[in-house]
Short mmCIF file of C-alpha atoms and ligand atoms in Angstrom, two decimals:
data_model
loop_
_atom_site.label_atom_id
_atom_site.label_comp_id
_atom_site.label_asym_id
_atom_site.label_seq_id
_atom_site.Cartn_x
_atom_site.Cartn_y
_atom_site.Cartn_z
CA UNK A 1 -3.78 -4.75 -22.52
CA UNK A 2 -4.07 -3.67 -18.74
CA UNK A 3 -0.89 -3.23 -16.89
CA UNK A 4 -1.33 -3.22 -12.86
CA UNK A 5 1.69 -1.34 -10.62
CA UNK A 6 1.16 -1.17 -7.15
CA UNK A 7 3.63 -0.51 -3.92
CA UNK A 8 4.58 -1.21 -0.72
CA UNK A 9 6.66 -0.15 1.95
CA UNK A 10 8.74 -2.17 3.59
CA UNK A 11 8.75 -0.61 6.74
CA UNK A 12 7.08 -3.57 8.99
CA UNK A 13 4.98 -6.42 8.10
CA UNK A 14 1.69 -5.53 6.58
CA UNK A 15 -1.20 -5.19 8.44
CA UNK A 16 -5.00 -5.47 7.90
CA UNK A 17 -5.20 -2.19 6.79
CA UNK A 18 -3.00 -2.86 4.03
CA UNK A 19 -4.31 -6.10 3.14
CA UNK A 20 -8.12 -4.30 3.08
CA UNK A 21 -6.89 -1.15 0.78
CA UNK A 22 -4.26 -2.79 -1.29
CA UNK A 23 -3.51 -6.45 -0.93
CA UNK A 24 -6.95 -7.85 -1.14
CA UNK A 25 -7.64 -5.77 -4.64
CA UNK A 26 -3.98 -7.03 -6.26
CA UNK A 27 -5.43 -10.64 -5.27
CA UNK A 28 -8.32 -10.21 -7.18
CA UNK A 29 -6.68 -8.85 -10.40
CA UNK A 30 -5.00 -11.88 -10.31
CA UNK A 31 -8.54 -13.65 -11.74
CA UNK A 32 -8.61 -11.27 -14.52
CA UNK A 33 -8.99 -13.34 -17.62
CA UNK A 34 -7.13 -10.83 -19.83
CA UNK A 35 -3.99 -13.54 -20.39
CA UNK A 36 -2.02 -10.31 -21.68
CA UNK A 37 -2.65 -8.52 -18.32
CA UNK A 38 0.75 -7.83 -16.91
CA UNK A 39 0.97 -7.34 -13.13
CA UNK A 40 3.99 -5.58 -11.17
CA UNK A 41 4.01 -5.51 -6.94
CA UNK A 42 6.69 -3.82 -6.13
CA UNK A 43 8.74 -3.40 -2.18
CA UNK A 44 8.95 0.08 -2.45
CA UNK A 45 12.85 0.29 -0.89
CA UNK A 46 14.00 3.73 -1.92
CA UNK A 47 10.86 5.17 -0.74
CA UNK A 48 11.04 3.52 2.78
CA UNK A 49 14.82 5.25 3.31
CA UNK A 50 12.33 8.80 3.18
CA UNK A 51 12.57 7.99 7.08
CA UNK A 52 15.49 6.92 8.92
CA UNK A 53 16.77 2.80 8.64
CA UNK A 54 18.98 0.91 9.37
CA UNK A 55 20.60 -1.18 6.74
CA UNK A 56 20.22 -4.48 8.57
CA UNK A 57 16.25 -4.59 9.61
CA UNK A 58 15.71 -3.03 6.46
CA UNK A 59 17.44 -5.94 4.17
CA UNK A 60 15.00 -8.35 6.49
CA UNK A 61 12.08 -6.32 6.62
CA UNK A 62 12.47 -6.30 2.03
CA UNK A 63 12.73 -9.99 2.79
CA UNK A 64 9.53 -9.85 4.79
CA UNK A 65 7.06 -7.92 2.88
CA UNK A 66 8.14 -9.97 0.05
CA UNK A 67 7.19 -13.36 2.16
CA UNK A 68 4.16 -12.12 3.25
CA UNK A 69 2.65 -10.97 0.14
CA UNK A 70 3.40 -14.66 -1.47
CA UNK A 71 1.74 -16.08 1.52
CA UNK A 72 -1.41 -13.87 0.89
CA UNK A 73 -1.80 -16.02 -2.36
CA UNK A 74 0.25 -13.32 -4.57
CA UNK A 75 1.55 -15.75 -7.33
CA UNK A 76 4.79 -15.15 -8.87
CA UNK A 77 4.40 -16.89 -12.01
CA UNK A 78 1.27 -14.36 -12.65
CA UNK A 79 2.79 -10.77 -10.76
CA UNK A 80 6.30 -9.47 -10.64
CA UNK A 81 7.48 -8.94 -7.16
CA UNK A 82 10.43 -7.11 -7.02
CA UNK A 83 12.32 -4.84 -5.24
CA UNK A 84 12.01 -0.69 -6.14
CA UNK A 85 15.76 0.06 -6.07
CA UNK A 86 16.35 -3.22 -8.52
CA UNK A 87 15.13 -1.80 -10.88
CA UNK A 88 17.54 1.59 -11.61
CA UNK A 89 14.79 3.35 -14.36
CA UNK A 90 12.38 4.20 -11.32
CA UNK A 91 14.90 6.80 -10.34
CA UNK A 92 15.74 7.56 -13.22
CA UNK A 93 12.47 8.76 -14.32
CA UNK A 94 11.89 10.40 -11.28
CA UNK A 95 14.70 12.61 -12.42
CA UNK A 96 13.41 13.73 -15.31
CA UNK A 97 9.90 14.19 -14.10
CA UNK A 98 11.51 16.01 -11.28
CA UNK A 99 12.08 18.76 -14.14
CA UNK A 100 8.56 19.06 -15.40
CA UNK A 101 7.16 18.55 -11.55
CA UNK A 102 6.23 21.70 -9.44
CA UNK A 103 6.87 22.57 -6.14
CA UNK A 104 4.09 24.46 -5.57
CA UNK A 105 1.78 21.65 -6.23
CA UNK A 106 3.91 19.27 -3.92
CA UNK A 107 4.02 21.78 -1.30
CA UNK A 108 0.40 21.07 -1.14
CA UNK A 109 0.38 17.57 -0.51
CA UNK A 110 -0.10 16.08 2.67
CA UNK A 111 1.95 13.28 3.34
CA UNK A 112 4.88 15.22 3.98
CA UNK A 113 3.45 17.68 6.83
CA UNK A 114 1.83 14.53 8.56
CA UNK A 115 5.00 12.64 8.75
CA UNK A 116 6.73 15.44 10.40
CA UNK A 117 3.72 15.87 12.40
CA UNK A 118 2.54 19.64 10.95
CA UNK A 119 -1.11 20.17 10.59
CA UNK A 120 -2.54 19.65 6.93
CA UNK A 121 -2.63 23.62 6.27
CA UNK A 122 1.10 24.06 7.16
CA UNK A 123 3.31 25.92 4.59
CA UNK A 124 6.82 25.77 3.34
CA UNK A 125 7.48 29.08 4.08
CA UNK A 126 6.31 28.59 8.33
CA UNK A 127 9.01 28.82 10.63
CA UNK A 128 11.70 25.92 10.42
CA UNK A 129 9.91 23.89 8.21
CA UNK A 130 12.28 24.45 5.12
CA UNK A 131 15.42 23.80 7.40
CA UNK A 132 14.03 19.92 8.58
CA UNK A 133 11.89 19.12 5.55
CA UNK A 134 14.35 16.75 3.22
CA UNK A 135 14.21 16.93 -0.11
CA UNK A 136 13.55 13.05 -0.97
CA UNK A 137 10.42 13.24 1.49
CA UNK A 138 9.11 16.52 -0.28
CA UNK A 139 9.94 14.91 -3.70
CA UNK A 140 8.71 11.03 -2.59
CA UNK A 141 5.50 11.89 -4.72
CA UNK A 142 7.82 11.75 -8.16
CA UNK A 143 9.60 8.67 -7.44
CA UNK A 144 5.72 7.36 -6.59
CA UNK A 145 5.27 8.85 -10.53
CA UNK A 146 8.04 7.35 -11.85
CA UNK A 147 6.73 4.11 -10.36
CA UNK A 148 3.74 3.86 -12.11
CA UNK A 149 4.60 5.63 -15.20
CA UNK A 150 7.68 3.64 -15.77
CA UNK A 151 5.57 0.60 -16.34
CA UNK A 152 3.06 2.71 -18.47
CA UNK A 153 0.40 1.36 -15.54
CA UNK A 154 -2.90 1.89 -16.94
CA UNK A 155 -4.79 0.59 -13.56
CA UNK A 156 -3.52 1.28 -9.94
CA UNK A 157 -4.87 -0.08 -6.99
CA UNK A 158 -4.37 1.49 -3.57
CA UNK A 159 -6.01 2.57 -0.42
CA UNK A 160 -8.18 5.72 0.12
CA UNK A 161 -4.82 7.57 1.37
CA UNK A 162 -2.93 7.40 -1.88
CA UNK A 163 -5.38 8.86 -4.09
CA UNK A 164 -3.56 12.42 -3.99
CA UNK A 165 -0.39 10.74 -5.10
CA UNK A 166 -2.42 9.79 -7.79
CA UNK A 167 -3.47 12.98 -8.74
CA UNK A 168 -0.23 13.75 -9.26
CA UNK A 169 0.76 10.97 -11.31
CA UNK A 170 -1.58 11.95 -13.78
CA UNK A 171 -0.30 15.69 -13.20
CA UNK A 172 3.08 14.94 -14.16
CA UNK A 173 1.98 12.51 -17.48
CA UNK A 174 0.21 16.00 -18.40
CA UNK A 175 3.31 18.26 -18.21
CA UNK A 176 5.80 15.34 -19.40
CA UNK A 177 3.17 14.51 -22.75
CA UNK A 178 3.10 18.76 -22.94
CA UNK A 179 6.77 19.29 -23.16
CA UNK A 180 7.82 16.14 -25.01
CA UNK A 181 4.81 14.68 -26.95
CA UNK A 182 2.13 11.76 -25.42
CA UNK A 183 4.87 8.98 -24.62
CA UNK A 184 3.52 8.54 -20.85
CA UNK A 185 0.22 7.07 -19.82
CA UNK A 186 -2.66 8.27 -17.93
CA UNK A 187 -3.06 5.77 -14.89
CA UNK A 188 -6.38 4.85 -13.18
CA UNK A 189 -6.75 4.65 -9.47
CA UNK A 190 -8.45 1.77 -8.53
CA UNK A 191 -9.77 2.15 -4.56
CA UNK A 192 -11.04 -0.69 -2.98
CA UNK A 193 -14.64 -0.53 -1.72
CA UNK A 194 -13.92 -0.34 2.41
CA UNK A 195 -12.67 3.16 3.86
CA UNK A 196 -9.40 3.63 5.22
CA UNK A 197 -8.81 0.87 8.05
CA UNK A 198 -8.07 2.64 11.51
CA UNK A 199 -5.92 2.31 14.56
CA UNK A 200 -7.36 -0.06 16.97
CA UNK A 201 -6.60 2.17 19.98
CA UNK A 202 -7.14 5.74 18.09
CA UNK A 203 -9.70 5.17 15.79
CA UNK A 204 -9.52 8.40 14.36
CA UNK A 205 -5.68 7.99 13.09
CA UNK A 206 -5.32 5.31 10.30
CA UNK A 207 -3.85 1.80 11.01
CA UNK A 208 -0.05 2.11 10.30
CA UNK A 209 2.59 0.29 10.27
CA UNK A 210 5.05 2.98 11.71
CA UNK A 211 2.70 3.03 14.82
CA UNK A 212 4.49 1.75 17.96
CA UNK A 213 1.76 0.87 19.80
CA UNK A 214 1.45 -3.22 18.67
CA UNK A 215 -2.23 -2.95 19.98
CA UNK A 216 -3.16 -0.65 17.38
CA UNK A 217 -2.71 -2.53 14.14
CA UNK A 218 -3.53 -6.33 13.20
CA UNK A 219 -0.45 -8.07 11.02
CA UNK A 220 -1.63 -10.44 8.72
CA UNK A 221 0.76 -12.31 10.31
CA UNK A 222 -0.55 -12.01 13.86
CA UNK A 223 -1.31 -15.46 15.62
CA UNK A 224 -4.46 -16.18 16.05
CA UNK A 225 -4.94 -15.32 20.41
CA UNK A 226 -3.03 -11.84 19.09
CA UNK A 227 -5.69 -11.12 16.90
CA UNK A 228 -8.06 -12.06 19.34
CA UNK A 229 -6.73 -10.04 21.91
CA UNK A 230 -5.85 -6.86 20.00
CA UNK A 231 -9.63 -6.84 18.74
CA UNK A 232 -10.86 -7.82 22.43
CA UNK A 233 -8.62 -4.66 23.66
CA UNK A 234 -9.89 -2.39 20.58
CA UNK A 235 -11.20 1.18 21.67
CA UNK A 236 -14.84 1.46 21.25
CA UNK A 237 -17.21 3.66 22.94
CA UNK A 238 -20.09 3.62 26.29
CA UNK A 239 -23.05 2.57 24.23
CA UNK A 240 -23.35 -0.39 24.62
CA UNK A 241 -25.18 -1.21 21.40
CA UNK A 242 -24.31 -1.38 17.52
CA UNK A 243 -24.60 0.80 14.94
CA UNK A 244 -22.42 2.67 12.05
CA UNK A 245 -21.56 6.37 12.17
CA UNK A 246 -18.14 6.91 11.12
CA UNK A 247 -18.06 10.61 12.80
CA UNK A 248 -20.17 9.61 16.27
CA UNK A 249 -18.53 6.20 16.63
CA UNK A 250 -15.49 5.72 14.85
CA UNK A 251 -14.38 2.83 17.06
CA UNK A 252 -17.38 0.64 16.62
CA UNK A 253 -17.81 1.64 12.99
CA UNK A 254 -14.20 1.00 12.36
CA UNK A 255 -15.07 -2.67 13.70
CA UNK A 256 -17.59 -2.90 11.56
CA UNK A 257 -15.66 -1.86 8.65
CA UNK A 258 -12.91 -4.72 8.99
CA UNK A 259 -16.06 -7.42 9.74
CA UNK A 260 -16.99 -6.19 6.31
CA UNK A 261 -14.27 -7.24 4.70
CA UNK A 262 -14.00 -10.75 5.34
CA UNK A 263 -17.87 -10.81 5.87
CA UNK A 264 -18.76 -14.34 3.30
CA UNK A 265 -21.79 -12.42 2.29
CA UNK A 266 -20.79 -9.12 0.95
CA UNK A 267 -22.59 -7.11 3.43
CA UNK A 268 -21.53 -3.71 3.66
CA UNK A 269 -20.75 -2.10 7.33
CA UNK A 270 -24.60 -0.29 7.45
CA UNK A 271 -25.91 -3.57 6.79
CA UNK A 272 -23.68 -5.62 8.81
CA UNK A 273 -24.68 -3.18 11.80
CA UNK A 274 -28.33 -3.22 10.92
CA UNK A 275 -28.24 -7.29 11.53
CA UNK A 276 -26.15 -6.69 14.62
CA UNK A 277 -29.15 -4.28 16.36
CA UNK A 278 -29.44 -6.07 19.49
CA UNK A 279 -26.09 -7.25 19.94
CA UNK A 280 -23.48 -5.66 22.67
CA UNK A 281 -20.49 -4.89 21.71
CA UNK A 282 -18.92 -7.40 23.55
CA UNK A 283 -20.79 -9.67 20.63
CA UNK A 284 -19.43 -7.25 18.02
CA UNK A 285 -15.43 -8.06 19.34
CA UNK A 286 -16.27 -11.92 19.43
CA UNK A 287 -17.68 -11.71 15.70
CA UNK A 288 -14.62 -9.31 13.99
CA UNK A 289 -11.89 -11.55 15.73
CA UNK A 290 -13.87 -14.89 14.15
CA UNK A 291 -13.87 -13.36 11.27
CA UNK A 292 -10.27 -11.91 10.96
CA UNK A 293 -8.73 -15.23 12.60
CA UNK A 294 -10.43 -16.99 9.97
CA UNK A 295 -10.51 -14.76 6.52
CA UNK A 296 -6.04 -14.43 8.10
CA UNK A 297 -6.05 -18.50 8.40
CA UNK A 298 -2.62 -19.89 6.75
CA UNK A 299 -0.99 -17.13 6.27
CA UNK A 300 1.65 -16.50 9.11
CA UNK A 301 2.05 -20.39 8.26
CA UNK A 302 2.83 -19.79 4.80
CA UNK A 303 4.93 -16.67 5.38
CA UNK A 304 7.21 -19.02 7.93
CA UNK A 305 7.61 -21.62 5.05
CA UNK A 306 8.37 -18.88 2.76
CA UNK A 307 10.69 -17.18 4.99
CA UNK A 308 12.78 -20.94 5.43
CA UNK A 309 12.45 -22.18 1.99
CA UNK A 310 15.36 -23.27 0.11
CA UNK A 311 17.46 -22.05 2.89
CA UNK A 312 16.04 -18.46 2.39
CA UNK A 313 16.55 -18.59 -1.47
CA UNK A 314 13.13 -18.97 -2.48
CA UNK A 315 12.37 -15.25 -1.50
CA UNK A 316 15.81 -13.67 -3.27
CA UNK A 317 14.83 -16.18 -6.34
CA UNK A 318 11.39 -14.61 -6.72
CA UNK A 319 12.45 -11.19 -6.19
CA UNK A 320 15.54 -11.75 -8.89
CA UNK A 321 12.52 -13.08 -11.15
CA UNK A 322 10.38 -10.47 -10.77
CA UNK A 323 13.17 -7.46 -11.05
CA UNK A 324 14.19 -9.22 -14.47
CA UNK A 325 10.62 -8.90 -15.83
CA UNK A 326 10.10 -4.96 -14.28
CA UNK A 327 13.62 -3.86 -15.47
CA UNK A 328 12.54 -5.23 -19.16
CA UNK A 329 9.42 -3.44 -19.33
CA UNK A 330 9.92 -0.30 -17.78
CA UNK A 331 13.48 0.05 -20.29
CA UNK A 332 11.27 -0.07 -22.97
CA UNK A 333 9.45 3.14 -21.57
CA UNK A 334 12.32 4.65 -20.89
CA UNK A 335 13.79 4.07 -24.67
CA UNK A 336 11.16 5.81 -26.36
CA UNK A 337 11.33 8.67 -22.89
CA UNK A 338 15.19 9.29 -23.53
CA UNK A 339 14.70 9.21 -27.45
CA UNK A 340 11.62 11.94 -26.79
CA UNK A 341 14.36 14.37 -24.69
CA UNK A 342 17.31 13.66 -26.26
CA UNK A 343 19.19 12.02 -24.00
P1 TYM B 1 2.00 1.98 2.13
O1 TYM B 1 3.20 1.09 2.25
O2 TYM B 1 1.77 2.98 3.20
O3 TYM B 1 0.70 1.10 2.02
C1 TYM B 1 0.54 0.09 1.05
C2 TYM B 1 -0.91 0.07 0.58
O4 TYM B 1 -1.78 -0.12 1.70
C3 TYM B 1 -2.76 0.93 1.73
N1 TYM B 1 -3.03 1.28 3.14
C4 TYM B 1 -4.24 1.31 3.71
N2 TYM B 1 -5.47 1.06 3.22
C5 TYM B 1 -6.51 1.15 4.07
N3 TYM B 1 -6.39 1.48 5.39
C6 TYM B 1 -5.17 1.75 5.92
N4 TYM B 1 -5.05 2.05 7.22
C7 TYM B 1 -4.02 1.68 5.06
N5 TYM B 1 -2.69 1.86 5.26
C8 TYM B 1 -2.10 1.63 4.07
C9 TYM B 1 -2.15 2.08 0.98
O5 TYM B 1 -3.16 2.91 0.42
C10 TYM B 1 -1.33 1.39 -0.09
O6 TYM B 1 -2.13 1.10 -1.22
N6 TYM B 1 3.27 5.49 -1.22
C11 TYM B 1 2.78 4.13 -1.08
C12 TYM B 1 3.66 3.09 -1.76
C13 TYM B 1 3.94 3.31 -3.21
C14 TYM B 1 3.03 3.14 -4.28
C15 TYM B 1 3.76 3.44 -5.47
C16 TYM B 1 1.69 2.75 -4.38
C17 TYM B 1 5.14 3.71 -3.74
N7 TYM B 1 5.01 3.79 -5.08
C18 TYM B 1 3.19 3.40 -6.73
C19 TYM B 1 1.11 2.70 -5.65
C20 TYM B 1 1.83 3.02 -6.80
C21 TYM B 1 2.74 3.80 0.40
O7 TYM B 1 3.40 4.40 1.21
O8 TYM B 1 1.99 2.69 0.70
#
């Protein structure tokens, strides 16, 4: 039977770019009729502390996430949503592949040089790096292993940006199943069909939620005149017409890309643009926000009810839930893991 693991981090509230990557995919594996298909979102808590937080916002922000993926339609009798650090054998794993992990390899990954801000060919050994780089932000890829391989995930689905993670996922099963015989599982990346979603106001950086600039990402939880006027205040380009070409016109085609997503008819961004010919781009602004306002519709009204129900319970209820059901399956992985070892 398929087992789904996915992640995310609670470092804001999620925005369309992870609802287009992420979000909108776990929804959908929600209709699979395989009634043995087991599905695990988790609030990825431990990897969040990789950058500085402080306890507070970050105990509401768990609380947050967790709302706002219910009130996308995420159903907790049908996906485990839990809390990362709830469930001890993710870092426990991570330990152990820690010891079959290289650093080479992670020294060649990217996420950590473009969240200090160092250009994608930087090395460990360039001036200062080795003094400021920490060692959970270097290592964040095996507690992203550990993760998935905990839950012996046979199907993950992510954005665009995580497929090197995943590369490495499957590395470590191969150097783990080497030294200790094929316990772990190979796990497939599943990438939804739109590109990476971009910044509204620097189309050529990906939306994020770490971005202070509130213009340049869309919350699912945005009200319906923010959405409007974020899309309204996007940065496009001075032709004044419509057409897609990611490299020429990454503003427009970036619209075009989140019109695609809630578009009722499947169109894909070329086509979407092809229908658009004529129209300005003025037009193009009035359509996305439409579009977004209505494909977002409910759900900042059912993360408030969420947020509020049972006196905040409801939210600590699920998560307790949902860390009883990870904690059960990924034990059983790590049984047959310590038994392999010897520990
Ligand atoms: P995070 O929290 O950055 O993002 C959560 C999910 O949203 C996707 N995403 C995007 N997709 C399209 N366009 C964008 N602008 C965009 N921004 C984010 C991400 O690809 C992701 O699927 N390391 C992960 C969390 C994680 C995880 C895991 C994921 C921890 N352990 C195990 C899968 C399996 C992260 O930082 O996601």
């Amino acid at each position: 039977p398929r087992v789904i693991f996915s992640g995310i981090q609670p470092t804001g509230t999620p925005h369309l770019g992870n609802f287009a990557g992420a979000i909108r995919q776990w929804l959908n594996l929600q209709h699979d009729p395989d009634e043995k298909c087991r599905r695990f979102f988790s609030v990825v808590d431990l990897h969040a502390i990789t950058s500085p937080q402080h306890g507070q916002q970050l105990r509401q922000r768990k609380r947050e996430t967790l709302a706002a993926l219910l009130a996308t339609g995420l159903d907790p009798s049908k996906s485990a949503l839990f809390y990362q650090s709830s469930v001890p054998a993710h870092t426990e794993l991570m330990w152990i592949l820690s010891c079959i992990a290289s650093t080479g390899y992670l020294s060649r990954m990217t996420q950590w040089k473009s969240k200090l801000g160092l250009s994608p060919d930087t090395t460990l050994q360039d001036g200062g790096v080795k003094a400021s780089l920490k060692l959970g932000l270097f290592s964040y890829p095996v507690l992203q292993a550990a993760d998935i391989l905990v839950h012996r995930a046979t199907h993950v689905p992510v954005g665009d940006d995580q497929r090197q993670h995943l590369e490495f996922a499957r590395e470590c099963v191969t150097n783990f199943n080497h030294a200790y015989g094929p316990h772990l599982r190979s796990p497939q990346t599943i990438t939804s069909s739109s590109r990476r979603i971009m910044s509204l106001q620097q189309p050529t950086k990906k939306m994020s939620k770490s971005d202070v600039d509130s213009k340049s990402h869309i919350l699912i939880t945005d009200t319906p005149e923010e959405i409007r006027r974020k899309v309204m205040a996007a940065l496009t380009d001075s032709v004044n017409s419509v057409s897609y070409d990611p490299e020429a016109r990454p503003g427009v085609s970036n619209l075009l890309d989140i019109l695609s997503i809630f578009d009722s008819s499947g169109r894909d961004p070329a086509q979407l643009a092809e229908d658009l010919l004529n129209r300005s781009l003025m037009d193009l602004k009035q359509l996305v926000a439409d579009a977004v306002i209505t494909g977002l519709q409910g759900i900042r009204e059912r993360f408030i009810d969420f947020l509020s129900a049972d006196e905040g319970r409801y939210i600590d209820w699920v998560e307790a839930e949902g860390a009883r059901k990870a904690r059960e399956n990924a034990e059983e992985t790590m049984a047959i893991v310590r038994q392999a070892i010897g520990l």
